[in-house]
PDB file of C-alpha atoms in Angstrom:
ATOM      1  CA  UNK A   1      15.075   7.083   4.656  1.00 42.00           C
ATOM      2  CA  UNK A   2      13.676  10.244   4.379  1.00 44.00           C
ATOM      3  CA  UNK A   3      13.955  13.175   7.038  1.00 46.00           C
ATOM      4  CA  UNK A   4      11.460  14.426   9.701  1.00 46.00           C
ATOM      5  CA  UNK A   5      10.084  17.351   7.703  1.00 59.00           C
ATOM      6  CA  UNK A   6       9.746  14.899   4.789  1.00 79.00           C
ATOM      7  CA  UNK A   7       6.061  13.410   4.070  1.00 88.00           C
ATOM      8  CA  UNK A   8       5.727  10.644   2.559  1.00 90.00           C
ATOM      9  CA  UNK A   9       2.269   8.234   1.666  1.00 90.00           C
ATOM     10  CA  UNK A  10       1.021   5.918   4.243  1.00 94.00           C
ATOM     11  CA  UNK A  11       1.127   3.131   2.226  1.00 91.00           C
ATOM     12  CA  UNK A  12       4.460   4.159   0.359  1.00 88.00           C
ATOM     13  CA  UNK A  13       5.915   4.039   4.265  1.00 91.00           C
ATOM     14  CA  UNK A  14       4.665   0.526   4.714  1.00 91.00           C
ATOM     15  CA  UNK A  15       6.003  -0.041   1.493  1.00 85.00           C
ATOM     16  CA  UNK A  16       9.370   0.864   2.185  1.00 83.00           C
ATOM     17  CA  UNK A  17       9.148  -0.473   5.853  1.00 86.00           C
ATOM     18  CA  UNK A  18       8.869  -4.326   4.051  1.00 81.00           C
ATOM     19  CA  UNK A  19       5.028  -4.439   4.942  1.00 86.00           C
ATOM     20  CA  UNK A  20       3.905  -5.356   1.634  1.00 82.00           C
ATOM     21  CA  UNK A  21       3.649  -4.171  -1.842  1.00 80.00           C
ATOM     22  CA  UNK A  22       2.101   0.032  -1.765  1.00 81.00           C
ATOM     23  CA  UNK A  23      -1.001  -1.383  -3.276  1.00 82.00           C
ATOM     24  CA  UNK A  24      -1.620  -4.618  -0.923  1.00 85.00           C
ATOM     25  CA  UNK A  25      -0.378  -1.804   1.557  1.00 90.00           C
ATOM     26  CA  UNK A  26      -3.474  -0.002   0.355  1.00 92.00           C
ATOM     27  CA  UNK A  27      -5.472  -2.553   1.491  1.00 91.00           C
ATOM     28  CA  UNK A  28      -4.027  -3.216   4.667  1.00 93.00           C
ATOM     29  CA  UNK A  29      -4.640   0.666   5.992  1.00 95.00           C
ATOM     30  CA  UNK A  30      -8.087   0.562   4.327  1.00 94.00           C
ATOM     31  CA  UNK A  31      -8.816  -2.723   6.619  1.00 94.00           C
ATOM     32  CA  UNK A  32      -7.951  -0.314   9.413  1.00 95.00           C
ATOM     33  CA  UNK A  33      -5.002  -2.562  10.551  1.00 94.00           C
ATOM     34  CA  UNK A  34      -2.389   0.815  10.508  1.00 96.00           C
ATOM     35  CA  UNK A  35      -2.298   3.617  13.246  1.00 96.00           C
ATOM     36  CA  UNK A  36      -0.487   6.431  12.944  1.00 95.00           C
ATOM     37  CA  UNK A  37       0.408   7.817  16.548  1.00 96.00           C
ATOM     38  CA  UNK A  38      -1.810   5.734  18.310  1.00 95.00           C
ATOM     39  CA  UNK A  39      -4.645   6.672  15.978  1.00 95.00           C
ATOM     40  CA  UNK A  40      -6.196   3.997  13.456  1.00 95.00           C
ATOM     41  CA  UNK A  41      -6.023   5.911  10.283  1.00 95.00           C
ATOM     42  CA  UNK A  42      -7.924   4.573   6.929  1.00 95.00           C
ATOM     43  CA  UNK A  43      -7.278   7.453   4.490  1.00 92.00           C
ATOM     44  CA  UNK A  44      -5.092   6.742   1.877  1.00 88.00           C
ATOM     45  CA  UNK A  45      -3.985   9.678   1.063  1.00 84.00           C
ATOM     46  CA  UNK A  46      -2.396  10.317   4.672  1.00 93.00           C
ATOM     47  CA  UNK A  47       1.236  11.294   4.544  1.00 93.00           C
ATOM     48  CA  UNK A  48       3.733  10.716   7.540  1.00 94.00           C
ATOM     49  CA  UNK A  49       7.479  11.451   8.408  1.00 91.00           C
ATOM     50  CA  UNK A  50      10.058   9.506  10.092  1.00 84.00           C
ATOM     51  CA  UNK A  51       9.162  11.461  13.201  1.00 90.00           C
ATOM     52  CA  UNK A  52       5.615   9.650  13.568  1.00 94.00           C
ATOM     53  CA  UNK A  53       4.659   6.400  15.027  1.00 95.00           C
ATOM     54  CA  UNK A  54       3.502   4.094  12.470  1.00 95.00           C
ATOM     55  CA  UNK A  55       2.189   0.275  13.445  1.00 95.00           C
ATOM     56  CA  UNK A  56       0.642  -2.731  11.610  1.00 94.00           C
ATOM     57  CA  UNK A  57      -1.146  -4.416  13.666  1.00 93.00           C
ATOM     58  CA  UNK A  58      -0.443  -3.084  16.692  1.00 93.00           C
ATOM     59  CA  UNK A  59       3.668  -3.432  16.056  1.00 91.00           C
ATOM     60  CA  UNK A  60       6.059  -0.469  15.294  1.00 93.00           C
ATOM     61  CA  UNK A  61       7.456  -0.247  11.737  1.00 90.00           C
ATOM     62  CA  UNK A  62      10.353   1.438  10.399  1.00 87.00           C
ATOM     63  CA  UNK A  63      11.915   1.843   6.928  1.00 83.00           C
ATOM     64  CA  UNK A  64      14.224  -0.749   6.236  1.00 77.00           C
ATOM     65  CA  UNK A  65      17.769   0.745   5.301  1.00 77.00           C
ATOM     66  CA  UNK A  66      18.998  -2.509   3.504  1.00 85.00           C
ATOM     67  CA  UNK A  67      16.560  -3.314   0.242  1.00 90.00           C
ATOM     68  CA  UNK A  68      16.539  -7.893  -0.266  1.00 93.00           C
ATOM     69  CA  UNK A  69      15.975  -9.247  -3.063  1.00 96.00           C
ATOM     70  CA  UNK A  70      15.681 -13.384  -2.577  1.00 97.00           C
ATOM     71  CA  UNK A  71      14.845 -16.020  -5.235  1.00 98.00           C
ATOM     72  CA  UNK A  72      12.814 -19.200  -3.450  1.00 98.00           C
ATOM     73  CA  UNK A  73      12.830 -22.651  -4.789  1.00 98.00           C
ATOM     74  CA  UNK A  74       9.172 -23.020  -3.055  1.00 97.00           C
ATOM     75  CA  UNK A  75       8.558 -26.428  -2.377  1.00 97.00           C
ATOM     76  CA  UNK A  76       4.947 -27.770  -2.682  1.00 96.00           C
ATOM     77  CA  UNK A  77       2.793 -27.856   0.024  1.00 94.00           C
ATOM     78  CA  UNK A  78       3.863 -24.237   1.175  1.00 95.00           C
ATOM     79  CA  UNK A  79       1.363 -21.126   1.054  1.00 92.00           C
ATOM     80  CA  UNK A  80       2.240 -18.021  -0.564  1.00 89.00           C
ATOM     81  CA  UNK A  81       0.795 -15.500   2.367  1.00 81.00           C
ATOM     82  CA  UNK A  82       2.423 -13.460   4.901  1.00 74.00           C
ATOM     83  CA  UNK A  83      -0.073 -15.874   7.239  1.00 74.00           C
ATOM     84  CA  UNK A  84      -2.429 -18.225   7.180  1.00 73.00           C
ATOM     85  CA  UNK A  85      -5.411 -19.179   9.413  1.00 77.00           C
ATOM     86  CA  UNK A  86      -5.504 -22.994   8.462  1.00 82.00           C
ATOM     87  CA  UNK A  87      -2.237 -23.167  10.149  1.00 84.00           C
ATOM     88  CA  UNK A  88      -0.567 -24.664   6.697  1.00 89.00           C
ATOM     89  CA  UNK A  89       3.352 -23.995   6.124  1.00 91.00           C
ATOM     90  CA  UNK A  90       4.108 -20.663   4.900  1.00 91.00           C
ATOM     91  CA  UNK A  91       6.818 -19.570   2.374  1.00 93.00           C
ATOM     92  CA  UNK A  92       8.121 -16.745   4.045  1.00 91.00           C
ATOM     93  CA  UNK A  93       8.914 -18.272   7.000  1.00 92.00           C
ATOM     94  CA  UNK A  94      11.622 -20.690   5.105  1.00 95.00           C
ATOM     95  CA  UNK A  95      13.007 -17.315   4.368  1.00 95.00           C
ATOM     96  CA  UNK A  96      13.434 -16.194   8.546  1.00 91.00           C
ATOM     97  CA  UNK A  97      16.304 -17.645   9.972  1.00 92.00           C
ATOM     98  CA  UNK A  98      18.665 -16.305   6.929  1.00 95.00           C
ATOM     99  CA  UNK A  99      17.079 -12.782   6.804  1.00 92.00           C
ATOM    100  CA  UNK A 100      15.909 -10.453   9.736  1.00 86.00           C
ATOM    101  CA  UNK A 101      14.058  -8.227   7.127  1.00 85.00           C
ATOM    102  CA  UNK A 102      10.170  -8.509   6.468  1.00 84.00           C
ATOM    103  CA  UNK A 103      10.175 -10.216   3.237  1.00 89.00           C
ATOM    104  CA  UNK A 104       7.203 -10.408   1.368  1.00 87.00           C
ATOM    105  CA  UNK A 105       6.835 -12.433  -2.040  1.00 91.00           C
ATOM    106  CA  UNK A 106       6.018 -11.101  -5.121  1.00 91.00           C
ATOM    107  CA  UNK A 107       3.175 -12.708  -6.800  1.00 87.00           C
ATOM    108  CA  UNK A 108       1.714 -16.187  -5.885  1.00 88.00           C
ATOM    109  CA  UNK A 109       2.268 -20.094  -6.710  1.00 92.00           C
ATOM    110  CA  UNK A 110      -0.756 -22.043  -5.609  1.00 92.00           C
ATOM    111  CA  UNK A 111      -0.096 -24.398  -2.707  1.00 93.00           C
ATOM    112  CA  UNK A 112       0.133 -27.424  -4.808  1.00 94.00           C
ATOM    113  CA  UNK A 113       2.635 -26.126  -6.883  1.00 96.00           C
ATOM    114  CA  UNK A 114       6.608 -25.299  -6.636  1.00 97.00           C
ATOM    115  CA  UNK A 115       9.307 -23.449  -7.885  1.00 98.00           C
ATOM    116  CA  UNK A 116      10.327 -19.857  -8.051  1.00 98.00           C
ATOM    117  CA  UNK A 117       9.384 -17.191  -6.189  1.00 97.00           C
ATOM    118  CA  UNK A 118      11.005 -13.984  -5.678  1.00 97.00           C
ATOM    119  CA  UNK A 119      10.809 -11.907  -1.651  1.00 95.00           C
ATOM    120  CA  UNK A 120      11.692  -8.208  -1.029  1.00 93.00           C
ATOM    121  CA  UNK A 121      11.269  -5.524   0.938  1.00 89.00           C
ATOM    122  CA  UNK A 122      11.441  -3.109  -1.841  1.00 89.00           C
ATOM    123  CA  UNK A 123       8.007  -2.081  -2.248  1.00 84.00           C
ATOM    124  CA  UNK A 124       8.545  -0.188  -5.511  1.00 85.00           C
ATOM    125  CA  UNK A 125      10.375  -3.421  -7.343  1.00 91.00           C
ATOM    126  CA  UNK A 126       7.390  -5.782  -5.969  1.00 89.00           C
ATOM    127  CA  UNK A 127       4.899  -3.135  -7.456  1.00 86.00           C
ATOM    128  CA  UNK A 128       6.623  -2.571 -10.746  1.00 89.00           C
ATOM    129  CA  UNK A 129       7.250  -6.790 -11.106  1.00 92.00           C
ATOM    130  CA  UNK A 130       3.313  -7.414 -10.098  1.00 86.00           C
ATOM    131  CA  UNK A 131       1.448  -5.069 -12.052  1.00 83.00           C
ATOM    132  CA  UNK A 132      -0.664  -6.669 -14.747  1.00 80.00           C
ATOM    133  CA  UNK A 133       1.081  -4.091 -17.582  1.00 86.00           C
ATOM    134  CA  UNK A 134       4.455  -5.497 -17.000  1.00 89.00           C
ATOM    135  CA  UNK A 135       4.050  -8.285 -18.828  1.00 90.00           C
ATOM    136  CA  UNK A 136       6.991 -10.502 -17.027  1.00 93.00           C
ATOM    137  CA  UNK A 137       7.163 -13.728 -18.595  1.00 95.00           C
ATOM    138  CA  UNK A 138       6.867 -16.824 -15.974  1.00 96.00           C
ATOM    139  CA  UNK A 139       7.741 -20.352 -17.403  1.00 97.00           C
ATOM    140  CA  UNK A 140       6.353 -23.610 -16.409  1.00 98.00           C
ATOM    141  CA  UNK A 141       6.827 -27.623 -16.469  1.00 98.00           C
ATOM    142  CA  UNK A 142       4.088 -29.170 -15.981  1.00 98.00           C
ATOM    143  CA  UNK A 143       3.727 -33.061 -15.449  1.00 98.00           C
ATOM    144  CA  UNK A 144       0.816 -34.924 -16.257  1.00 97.00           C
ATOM    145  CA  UNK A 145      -0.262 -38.087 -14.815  1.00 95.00           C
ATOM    146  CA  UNK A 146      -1.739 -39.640 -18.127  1.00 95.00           C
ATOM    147  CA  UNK A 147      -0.594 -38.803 -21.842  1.00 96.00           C
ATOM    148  CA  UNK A 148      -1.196 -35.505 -22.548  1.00 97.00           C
ATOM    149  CA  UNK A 149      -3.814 -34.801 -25.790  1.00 96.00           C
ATOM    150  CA  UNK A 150      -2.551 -33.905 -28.617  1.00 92.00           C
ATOM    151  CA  UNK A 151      -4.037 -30.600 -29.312  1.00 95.00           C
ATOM    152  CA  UNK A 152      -3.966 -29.113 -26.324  1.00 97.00           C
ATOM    153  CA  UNK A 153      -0.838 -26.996 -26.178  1.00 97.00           C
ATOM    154  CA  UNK A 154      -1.881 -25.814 -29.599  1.00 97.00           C
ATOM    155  CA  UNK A 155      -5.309 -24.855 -27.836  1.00 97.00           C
ATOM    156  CA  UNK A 156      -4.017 -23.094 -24.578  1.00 97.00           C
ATOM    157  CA  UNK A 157      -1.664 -20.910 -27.162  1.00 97.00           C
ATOM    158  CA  UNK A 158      -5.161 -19.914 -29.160  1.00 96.00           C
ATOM    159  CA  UNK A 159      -7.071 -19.751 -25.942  1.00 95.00           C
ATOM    160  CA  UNK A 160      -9.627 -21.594 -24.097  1.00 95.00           C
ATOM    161  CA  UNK A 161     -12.532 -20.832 -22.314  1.00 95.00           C
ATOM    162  CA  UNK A 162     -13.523 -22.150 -19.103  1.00 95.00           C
ATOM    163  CA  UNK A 163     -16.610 -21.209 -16.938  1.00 93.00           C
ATOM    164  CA  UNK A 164     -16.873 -17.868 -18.628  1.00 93.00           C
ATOM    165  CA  UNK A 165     -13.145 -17.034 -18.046  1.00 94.00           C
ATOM    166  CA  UNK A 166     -10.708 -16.767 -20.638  1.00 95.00           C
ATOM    167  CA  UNK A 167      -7.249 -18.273 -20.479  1.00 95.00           C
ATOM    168  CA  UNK A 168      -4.245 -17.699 -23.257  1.00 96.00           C
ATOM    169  CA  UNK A 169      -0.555 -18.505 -22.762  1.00 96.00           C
ATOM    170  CA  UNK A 170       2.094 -17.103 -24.857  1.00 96.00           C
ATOM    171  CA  UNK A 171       3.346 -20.334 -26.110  1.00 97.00           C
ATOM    172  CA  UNK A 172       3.311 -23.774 -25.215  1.00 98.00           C
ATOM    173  CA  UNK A 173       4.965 -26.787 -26.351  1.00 97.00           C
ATOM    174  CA  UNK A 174       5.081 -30.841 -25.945  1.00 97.00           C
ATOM    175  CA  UNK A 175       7.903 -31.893 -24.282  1.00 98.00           C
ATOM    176  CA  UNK A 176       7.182 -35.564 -24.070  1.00 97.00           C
ATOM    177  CA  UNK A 177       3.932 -37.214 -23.715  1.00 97.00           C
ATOM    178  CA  UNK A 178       3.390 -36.187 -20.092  1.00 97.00           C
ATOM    179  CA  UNK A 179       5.527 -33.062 -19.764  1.00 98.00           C
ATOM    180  CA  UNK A 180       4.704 -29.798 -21.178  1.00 98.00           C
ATOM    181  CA  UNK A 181       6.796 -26.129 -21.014  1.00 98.00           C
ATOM    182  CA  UNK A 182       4.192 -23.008 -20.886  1.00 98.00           C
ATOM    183  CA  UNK A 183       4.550 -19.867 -20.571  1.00 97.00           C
ATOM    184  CA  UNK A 184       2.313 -17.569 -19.158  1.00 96.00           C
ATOM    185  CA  UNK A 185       2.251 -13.149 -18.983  1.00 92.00           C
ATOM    186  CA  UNK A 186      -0.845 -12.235 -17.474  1.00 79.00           C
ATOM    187  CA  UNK A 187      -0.956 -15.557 -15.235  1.00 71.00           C
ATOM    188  CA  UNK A 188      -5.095 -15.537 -14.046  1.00 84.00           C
ATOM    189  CA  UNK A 189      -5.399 -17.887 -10.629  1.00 86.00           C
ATOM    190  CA  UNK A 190      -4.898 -21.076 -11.631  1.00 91.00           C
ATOM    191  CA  UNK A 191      -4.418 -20.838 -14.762  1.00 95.00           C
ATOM    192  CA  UNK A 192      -2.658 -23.805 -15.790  1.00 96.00           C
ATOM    193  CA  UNK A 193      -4.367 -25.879 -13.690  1.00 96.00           C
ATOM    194  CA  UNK A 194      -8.054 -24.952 -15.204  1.00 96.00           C
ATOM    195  CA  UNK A 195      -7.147 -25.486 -18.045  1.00 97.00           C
ATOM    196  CA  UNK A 196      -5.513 -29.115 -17.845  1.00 97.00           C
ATOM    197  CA  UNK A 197      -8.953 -30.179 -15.491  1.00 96.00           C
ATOM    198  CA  UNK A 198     -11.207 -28.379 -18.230  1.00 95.00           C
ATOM    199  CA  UNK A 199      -9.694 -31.160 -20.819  1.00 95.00           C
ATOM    200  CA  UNK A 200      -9.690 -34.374 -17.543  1.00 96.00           C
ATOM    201  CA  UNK A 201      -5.683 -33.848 -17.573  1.00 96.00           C
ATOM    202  CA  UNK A 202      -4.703 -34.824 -14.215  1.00 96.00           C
ATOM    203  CA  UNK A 203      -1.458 -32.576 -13.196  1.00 97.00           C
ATOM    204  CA  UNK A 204       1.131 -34.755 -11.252  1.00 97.00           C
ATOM    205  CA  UNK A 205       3.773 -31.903 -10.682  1.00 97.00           C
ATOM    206  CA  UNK A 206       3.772 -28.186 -11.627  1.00 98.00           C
ATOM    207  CA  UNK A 207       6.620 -26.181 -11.241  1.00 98.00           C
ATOM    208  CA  UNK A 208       7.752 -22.700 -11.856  1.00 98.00           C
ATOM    209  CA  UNK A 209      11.057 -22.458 -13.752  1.00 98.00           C
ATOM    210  CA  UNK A 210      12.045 -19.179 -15.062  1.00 98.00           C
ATOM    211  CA  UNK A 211      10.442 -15.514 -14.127  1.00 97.00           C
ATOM    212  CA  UNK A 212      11.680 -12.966 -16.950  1.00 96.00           C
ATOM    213  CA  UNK A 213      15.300 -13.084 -17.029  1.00 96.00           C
ATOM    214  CA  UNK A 214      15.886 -15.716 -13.720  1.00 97.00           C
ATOM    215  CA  UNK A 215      15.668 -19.146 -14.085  1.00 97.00           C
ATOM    216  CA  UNK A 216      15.634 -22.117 -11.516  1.00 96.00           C
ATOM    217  CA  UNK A 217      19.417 -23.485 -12.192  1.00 95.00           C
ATOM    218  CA  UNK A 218      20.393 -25.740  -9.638  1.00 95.00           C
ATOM    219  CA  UNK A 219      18.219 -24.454  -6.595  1.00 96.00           C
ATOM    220  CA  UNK A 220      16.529 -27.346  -5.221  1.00 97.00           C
ATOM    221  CA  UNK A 221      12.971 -27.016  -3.279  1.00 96.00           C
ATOM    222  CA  UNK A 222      13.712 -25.326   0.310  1.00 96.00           C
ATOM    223  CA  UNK A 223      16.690 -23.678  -0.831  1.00 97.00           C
ATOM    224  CA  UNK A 224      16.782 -19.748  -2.041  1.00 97.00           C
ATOM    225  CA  UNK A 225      19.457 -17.270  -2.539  1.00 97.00           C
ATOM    226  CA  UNK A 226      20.127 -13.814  -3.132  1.00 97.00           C
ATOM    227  CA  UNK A 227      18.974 -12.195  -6.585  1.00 97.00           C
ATOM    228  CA  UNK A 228      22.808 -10.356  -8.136  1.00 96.00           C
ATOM    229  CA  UNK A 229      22.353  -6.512  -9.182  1.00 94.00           C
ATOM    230  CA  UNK A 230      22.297  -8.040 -13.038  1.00 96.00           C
ATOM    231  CA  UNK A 231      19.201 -10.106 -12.325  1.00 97.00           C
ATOM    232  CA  UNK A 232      17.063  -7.261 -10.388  1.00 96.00           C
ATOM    233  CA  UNK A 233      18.440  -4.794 -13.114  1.00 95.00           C
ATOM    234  CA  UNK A 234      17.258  -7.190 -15.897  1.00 96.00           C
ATOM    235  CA  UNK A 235      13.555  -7.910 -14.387  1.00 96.00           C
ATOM    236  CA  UNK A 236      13.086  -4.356 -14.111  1.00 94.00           C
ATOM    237  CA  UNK A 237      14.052  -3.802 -17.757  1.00 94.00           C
ATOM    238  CA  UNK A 238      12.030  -6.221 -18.972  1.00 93.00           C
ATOM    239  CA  UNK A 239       8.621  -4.763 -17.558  1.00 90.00           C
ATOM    240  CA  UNK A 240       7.136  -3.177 -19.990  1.00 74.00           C
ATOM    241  CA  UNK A 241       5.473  -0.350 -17.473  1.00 64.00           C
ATOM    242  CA  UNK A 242       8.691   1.512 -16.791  1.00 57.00           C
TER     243      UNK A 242
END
């Protein structure tokens, strides 16, 4: 953590104080949820030190000393959000017993869907893993409730269009007649799911199997564990905006 005559961005604090990522962080002061000595401050460009009193929502934060990296089987049914106003079960909060860090996940699976996700506190790792130029590869199963057509792996790896946006996976491939592996890059909301409704495919389970170098293994929905050095090494060497 740095000293008290050493400044340091707003949202790079909140960043490294397990808020959020620096630019959700961005977001968060700009909303004018951040004060800075009992002041509500919306400038991005503020800089603090360790010496100043920094709250999100009205509750202290402090840089964390101990960076987490955590790897969550998400089952389905959970939200991806650090909270959520329809009351619906939030991933995070499998995460609290285990770990008295704020953890916040990096990147989104849609509530209907499960597998991995990865939580940290490390607001430079979630910001480097996130960013649309890092090209991370994320690999899905996805089972379909009625035979799956023929051509339409072969289409999603071309591209399809659907109501004006367009969506292209890196590869996909047939696994059986109702099971299909894809694998996505830039990964648009709801990607895989537009594109199975745009062709009246009717997605019985979608899960999330492999992000870059980390794949499910044995972790079963609920259960998560730590990330090792290798792994958080390895995703950061694979993003291709280092």
């Amino acid at each position: 953590m740095q000293d008290n005559k050493s400044e340091i961005r707003l949202q790079v604090y909140l960043a490294h104080s397990g808020v959020a990522s620096r630019r959700v962080s961005e977001k968060i002061i700009a909303d004018g949820r951040v004060t800075v000595n009992g002041n509500i401050v919306t400038e991005l460009g503020t800089k603090v030190t360790s010496s100043d009193t920094v709250c999100v929502d009205g509750k202290e934060i402090k840089p964390e000393e101990v960076k987490r990296y955590v790897l969550l089987n998400k089952p389905a049914g959970y939200v991806c959000s650090l909270s959520d106003e329809k009351d619906r079960p939030i991933a995070s909060d499998i995460l609290k017993e285990t770990y008295s860090e704020r953890l916040y996940n990096v990147g989104r699976l849609d509530m209907f869907s499960q597998g991995l996700i990865i939580f940290t506190n490390d607001g430079e790792f979630a910001s480097k893993l996130s960013h649309p130029s890092a090209e991370l590869e994320k690999e899905y199963i996805v089972e379909s409730s009625q035979p799956l057509p023929k051509d339409l792996a072969e289409e999603f790896e071309k591209g399809v269009r659907v109501d004006n946006v367009f969506y292209k996976c890196k590869s996909a491939r047939d696994l059986n007649s109702h099971k299909m592996k894809v694998v996505l890059i830039e990964g648009k909301n709801r990607e895989i799911r537009n594109v199975f409704a745009s062709r009246d495919v009717v997605i019985r389970k979608l899960t999330r199997v492999r992000i870059g170098n980390v794949q499910i293994g044995e972790l079963k929905p609920g259960q998560f564990r730590d990330l090792t050095e290798q792994e958080v090494s390895g995703l950061l060497k694979l993003c291709k905006n280092l």
